[in-house]
PDB file of C-alpha atoms in Angstrom:
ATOM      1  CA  UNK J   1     -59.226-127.534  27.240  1.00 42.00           C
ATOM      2  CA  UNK J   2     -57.730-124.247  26.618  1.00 42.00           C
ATOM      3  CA  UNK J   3     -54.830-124.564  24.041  1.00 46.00           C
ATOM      4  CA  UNK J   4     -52.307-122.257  24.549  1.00 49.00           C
ATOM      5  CA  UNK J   5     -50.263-121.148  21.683  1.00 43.00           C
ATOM      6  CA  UNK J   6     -46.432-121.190  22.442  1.00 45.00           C
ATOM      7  CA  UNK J   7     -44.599-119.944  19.456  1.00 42.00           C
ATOM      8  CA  UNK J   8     -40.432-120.716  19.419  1.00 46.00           C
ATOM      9  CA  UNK J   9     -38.521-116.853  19.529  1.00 44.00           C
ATOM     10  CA  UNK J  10     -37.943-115.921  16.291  1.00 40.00           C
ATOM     11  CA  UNK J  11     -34.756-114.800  15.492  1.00 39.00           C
ATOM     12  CA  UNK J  12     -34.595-110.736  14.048  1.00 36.00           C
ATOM     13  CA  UNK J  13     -32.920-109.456  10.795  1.00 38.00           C
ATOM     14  CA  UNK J  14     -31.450-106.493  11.359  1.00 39.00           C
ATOM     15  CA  UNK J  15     -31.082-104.493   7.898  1.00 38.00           C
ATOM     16  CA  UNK J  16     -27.349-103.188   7.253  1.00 43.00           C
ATOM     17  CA  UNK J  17     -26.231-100.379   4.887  1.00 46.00           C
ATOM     18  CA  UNK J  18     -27.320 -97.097   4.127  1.00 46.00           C
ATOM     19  CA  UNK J  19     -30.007 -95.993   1.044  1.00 48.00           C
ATOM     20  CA  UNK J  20     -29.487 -97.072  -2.054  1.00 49.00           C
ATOM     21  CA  UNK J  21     -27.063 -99.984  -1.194  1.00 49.00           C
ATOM     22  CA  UNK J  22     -27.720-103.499  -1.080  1.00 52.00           C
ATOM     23  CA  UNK J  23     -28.128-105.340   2.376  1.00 52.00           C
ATOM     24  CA  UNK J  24     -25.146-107.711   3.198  1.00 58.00           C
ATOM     25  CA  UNK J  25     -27.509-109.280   5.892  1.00 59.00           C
ATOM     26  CA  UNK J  26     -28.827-112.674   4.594  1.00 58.00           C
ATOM     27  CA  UNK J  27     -31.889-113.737   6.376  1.00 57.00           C
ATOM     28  CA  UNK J  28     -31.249-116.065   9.212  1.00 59.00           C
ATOM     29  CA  UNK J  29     -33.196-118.958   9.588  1.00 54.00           C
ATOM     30  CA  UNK J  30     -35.822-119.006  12.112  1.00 62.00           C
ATOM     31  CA  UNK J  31     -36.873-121.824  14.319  1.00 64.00           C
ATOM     32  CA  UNK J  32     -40.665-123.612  12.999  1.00 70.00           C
ATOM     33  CA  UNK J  33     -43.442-122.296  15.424  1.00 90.00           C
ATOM     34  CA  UNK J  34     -45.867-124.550  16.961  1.00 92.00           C
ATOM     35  CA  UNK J  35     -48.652-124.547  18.775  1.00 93.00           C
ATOM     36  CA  UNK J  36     -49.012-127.158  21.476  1.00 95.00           C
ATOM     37  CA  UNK J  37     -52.672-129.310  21.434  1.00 94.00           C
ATOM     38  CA  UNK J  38     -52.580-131.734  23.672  1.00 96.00           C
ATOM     39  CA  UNK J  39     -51.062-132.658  26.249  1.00 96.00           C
ATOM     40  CA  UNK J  40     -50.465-134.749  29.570  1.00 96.00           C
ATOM     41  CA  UNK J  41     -52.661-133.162  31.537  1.00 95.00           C
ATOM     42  CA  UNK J  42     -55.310-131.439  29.390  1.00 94.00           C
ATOM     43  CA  UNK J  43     -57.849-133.644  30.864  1.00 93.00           C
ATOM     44  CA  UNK J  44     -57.640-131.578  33.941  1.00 94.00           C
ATOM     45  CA  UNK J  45     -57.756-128.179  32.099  1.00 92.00           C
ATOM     46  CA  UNK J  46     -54.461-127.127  33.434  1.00 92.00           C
ATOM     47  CA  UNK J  47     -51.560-125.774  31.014  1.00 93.00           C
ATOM     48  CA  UNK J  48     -48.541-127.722  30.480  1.00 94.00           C
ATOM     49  CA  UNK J  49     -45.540-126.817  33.447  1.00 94.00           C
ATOM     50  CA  UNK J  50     -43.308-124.388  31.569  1.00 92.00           C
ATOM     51  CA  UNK J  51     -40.143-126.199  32.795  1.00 94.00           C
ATOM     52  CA  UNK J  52     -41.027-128.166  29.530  1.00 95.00           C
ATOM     53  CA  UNK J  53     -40.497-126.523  27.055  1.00 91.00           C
ATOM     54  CA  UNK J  54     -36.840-125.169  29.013  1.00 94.00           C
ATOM     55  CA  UNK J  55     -33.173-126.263  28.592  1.00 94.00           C
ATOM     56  CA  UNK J  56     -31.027-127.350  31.458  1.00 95.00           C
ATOM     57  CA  UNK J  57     -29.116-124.286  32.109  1.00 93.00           C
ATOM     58  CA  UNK J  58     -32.735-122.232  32.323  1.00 96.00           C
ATOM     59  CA  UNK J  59     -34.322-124.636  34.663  1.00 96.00           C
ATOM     60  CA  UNK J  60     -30.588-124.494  36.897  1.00 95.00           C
ATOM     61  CA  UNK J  61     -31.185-120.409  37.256  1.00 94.00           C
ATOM     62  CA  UNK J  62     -34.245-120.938  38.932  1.00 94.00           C
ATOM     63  CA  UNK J  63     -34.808-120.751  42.674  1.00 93.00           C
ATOM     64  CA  UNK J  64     -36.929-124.240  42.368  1.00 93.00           C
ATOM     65  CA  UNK J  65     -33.644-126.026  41.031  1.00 95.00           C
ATOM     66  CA  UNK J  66     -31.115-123.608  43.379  1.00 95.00           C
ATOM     67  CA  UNK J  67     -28.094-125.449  44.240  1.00 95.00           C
ATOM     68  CA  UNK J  68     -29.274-128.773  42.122  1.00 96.00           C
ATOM     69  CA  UNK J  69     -27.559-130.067  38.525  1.00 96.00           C
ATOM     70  CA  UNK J  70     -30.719-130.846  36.271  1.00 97.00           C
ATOM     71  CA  UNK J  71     -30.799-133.594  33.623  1.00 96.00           C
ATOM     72  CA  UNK J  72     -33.171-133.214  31.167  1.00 97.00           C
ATOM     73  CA  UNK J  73     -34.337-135.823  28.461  1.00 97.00           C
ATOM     74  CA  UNK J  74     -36.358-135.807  25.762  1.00 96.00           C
ATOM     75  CA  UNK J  75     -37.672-138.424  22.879  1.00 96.00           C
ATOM     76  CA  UNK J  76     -39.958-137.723  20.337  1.00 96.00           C
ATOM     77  CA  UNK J  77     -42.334-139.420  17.762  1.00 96.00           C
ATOM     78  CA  UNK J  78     -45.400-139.889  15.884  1.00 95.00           C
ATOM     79  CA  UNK J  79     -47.260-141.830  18.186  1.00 95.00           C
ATOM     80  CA  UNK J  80     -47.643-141.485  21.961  1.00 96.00           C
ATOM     81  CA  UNK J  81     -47.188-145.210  23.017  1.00 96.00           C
ATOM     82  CA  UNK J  82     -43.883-145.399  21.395  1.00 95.00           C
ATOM     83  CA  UNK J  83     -42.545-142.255  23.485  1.00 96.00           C
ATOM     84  CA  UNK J  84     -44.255-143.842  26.539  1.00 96.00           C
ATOM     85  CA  UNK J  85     -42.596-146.778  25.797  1.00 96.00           C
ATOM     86  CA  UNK J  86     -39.024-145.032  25.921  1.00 95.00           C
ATOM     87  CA  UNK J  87     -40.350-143.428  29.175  1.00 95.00           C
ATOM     88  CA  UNK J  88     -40.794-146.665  31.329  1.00 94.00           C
ATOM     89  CA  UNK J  89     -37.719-148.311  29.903  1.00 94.00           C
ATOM     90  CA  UNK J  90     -35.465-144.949  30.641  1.00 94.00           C
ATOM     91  CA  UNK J  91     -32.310-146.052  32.832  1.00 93.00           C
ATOM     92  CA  UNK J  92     -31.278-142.751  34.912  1.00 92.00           C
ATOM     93  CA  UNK J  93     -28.380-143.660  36.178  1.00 90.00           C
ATOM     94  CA  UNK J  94     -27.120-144.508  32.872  1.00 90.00           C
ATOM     95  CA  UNK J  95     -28.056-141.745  31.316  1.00 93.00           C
ATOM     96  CA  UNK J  96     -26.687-139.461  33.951  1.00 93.00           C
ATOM     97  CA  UNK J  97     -23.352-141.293  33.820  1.00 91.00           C
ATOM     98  CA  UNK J  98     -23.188-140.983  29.823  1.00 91.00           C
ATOM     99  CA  UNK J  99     -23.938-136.540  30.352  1.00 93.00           C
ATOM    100  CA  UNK J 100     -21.608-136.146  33.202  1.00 92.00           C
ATOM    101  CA  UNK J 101     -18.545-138.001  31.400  1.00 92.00           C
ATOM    102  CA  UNK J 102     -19.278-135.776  28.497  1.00 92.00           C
ATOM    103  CA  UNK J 103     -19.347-132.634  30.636  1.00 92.00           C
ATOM    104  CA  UNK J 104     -16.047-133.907  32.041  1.00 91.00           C
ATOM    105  CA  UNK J 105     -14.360-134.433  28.761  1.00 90.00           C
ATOM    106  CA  UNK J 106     -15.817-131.049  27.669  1.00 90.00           C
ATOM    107  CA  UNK J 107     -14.302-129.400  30.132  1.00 89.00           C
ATOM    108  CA  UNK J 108     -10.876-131.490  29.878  1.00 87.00           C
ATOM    109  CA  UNK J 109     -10.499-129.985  26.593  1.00 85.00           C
ATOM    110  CA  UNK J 110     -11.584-126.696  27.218  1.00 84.00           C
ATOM    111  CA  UNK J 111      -9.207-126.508  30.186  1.00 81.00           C
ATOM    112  CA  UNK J 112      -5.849-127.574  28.639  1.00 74.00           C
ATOM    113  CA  UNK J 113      -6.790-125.519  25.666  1.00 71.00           C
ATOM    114  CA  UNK J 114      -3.657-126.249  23.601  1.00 70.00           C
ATOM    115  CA  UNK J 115      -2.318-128.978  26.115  1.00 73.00           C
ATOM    116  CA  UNK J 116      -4.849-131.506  25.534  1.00 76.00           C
ATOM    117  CA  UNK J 117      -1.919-134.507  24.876  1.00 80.00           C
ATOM    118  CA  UNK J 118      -0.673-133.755  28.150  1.00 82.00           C
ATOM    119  CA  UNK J 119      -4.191-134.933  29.851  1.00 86.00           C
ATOM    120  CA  UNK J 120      -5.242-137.333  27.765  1.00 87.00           C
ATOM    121  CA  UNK J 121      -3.974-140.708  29.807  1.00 90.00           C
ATOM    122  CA  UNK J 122      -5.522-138.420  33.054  1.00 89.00           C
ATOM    123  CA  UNK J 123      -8.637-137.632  31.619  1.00 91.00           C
ATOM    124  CA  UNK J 124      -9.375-141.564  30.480  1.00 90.00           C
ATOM    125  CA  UNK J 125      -8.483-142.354  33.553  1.00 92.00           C
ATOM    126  CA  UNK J 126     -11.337-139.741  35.560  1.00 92.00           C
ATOM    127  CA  UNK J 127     -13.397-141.255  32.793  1.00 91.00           C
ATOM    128  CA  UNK J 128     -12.825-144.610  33.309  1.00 91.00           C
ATOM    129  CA  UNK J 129     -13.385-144.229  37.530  1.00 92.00           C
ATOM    130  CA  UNK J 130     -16.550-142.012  36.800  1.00 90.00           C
ATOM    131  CA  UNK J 131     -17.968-144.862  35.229  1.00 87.00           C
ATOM    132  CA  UNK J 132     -17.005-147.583  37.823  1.00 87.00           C
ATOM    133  CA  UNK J 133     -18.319-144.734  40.204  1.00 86.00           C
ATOM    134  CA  UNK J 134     -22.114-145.123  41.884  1.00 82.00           C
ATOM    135  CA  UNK J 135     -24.033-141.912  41.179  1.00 82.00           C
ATOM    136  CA  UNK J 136     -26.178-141.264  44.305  1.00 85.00           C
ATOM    137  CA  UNK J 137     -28.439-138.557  45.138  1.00 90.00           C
ATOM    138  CA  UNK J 138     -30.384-138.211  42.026  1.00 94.00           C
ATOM    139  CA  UNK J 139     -34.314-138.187  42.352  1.00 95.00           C
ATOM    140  CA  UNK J 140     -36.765-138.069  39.188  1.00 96.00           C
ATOM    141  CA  UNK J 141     -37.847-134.183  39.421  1.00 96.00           C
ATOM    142  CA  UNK J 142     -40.738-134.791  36.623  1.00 96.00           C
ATOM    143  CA  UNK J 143     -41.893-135.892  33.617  1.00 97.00           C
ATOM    144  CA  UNK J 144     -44.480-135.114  30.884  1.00 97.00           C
ATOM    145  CA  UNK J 145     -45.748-135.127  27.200  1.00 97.00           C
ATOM    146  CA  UNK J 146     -46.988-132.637  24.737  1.00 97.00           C
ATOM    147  CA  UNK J 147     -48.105-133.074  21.051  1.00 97.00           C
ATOM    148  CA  UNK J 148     -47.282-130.208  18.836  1.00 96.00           C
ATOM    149  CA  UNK J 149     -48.070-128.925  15.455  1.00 95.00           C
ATOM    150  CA  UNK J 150     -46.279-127.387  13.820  1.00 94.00           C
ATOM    151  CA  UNK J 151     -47.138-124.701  11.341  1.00 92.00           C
ATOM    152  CA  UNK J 152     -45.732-123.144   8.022  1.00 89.00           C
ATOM    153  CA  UNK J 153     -45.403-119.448   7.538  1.00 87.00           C
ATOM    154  CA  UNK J 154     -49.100-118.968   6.614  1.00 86.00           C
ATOM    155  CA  UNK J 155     -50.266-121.110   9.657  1.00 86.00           C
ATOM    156  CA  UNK J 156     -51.106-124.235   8.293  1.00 89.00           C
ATOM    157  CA  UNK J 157     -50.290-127.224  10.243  1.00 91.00           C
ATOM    158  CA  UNK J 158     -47.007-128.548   8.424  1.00 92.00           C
ATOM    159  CA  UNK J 159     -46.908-132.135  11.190  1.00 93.00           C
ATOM    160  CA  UNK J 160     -47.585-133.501  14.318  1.00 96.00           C
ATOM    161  CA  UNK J 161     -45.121-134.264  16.884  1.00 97.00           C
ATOM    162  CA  UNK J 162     -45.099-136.101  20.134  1.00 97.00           C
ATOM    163  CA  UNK J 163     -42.451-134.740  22.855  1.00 97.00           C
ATOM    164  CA  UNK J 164     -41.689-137.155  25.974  1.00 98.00           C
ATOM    165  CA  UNK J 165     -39.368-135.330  28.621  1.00 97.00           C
ATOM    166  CA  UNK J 166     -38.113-136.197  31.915  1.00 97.00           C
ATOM    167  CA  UNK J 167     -36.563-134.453  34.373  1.00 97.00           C
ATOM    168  CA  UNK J 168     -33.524-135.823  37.272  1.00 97.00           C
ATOM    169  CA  UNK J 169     -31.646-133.643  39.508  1.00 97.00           C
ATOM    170  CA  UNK J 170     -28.454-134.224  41.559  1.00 96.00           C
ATOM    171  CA  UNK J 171     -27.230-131.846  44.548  1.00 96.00           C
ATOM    172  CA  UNK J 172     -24.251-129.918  42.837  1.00 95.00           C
ATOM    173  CA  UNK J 173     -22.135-130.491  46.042  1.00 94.00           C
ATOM    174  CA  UNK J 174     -23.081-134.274  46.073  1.00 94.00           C
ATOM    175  CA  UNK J 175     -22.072-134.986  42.135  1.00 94.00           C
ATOM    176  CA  UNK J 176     -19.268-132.506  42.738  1.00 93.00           C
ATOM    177  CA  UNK J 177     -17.466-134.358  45.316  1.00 93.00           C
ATOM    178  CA  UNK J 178     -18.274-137.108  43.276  1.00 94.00           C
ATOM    179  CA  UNK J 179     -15.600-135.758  40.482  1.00 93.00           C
ATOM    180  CA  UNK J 180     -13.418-134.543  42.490  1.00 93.00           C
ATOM    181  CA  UNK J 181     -12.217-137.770  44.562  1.00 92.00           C
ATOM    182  CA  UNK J 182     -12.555-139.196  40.542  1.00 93.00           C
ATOM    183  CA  UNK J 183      -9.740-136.744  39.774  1.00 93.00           C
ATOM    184  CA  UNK J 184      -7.741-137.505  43.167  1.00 93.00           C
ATOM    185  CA  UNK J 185      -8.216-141.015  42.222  1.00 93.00           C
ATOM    186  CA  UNK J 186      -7.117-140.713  38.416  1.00 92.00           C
ATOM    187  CA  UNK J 187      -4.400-138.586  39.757  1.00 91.00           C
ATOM    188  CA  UNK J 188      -2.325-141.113  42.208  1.00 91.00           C
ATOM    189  CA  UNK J 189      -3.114-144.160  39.112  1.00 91.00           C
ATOM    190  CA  UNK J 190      -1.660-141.677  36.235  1.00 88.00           C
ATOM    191  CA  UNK J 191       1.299-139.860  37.977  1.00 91.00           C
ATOM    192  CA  UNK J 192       2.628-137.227  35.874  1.00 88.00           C
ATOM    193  CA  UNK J 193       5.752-137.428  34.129  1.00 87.00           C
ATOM    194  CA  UNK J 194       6.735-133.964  33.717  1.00 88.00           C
ATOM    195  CA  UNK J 195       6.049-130.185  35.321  1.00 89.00           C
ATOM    196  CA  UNK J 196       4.303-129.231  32.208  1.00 87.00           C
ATOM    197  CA  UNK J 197       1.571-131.939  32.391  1.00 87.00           C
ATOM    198  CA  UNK J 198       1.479-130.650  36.596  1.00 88.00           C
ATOM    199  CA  UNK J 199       0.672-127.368  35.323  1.00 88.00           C
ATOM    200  CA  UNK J 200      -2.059-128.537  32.687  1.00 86.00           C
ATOM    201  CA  UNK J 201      -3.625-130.999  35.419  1.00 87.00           C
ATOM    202  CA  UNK J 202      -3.832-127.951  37.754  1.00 89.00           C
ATOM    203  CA  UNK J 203      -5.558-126.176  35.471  1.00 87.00           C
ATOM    204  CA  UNK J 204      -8.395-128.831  34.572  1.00 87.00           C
ATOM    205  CA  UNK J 205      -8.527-129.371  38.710  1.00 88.00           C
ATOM    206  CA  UNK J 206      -9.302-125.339  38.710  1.00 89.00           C
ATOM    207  CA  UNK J 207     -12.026-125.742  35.776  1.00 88.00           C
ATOM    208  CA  UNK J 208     -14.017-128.018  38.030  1.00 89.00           C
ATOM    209  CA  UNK J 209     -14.240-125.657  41.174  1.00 88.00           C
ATOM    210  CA  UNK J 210     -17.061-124.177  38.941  1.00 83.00           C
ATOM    211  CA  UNK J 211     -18.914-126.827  38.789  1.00 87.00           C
ATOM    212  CA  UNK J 212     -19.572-128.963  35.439  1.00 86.00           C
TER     213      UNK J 212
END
């Protein structure tokens, strides 16, 4: 098996103020390296997929995932039966529900800015028919395990870490008609009471032609 060392970027100090004058830079801290040493399939002497080691909003950038939301979770551990273990008893749906109401609420909030009272009856109520919703269209993209060491700043191996991930994705125009008839549907159970909370619900309905 080849093993491939994948270090984490490191983050650069950049050195302020001219000769003679202390820096008023403090270091930043940098992310641990690791090198990866096994893996799922290092059997096969093949290198791990590289849509591992990437977060959602990477893997949604490229053409494999064009026009797709990706979900991606992770669980790690000591010991590889335990993370297999939270592998076969992983619930998609569920888990799909719980990121897409948070998404939702994130962009509630970020929407109505400094209106967020005016929403909040509306947004429990997209919430609440999100969650009585049926999510459809999502299909199990991948999954896979590593086990990586990580090293100190000489080298030395510091621990040992086992990283389960899996991988669902949902057609963006499928989960976003999804939310929208959700906000329709909030929308004629929660009327309004007055033209400023019209004006804030407008604006969360414009937040979501984005996307979430």
């Amino acid at each position: 098996m080849r093993k491939g060392l994948i270090w984490v970027p490191v983050l650069l100090v950049v050195l302020a103020g001219c000769a003679g004058s202390p820096s008023t830079v403090a270091p930043k801290v940098t992310a641990p390296q690791f090198v990866i040493v096994d893996h799922k399939n290092a059997a096969w002497g093949v290198e791990p997929p590289q849509w591992v080691l990437k977060d959602e909003v990477a893997l949604e950038k490229e053409r494999e995932f064009d026009g797709q939301y990706v979900f991606k979770f992770e669980q790690t551990g000591k010991d590889l039966n335990g993370v297999k273990i939270w592998a076969s008893s992983f619930v998609a749906q569920s888990e799909i529900a719980r990121i897409v109401n948070t998404r939702v609420q994130d962009k509630f909030v970020g929407a109505a800015a400094g209106d967020v009272d005016m929403v909040e009856t509306y947004m429990e109520e997209v919430v609440k028919v999100l969650a009585e919703s049926q999510f459809t269209g999502y299909r199990k993209y991948d999954d896979y395990w590593v086990l990586k060491s990580y090293l100190d700043q000489n080298g030395r191996e510091e621990r040992r870490e086992y990283l389960y991930v899996i991988v669902y994705t949902i057609p963006q125009d499928v989960l976003d008609e999804l939310i929208e008839r959700s906000l329709e549907t909030a929308g004629e159970a929660v009327k309004p009471k007055t033209e400023e909370e019209v004006t804030a619900r407008e604006r969360v309905k414009a937040a979501f032609d984005g996307g979430i």
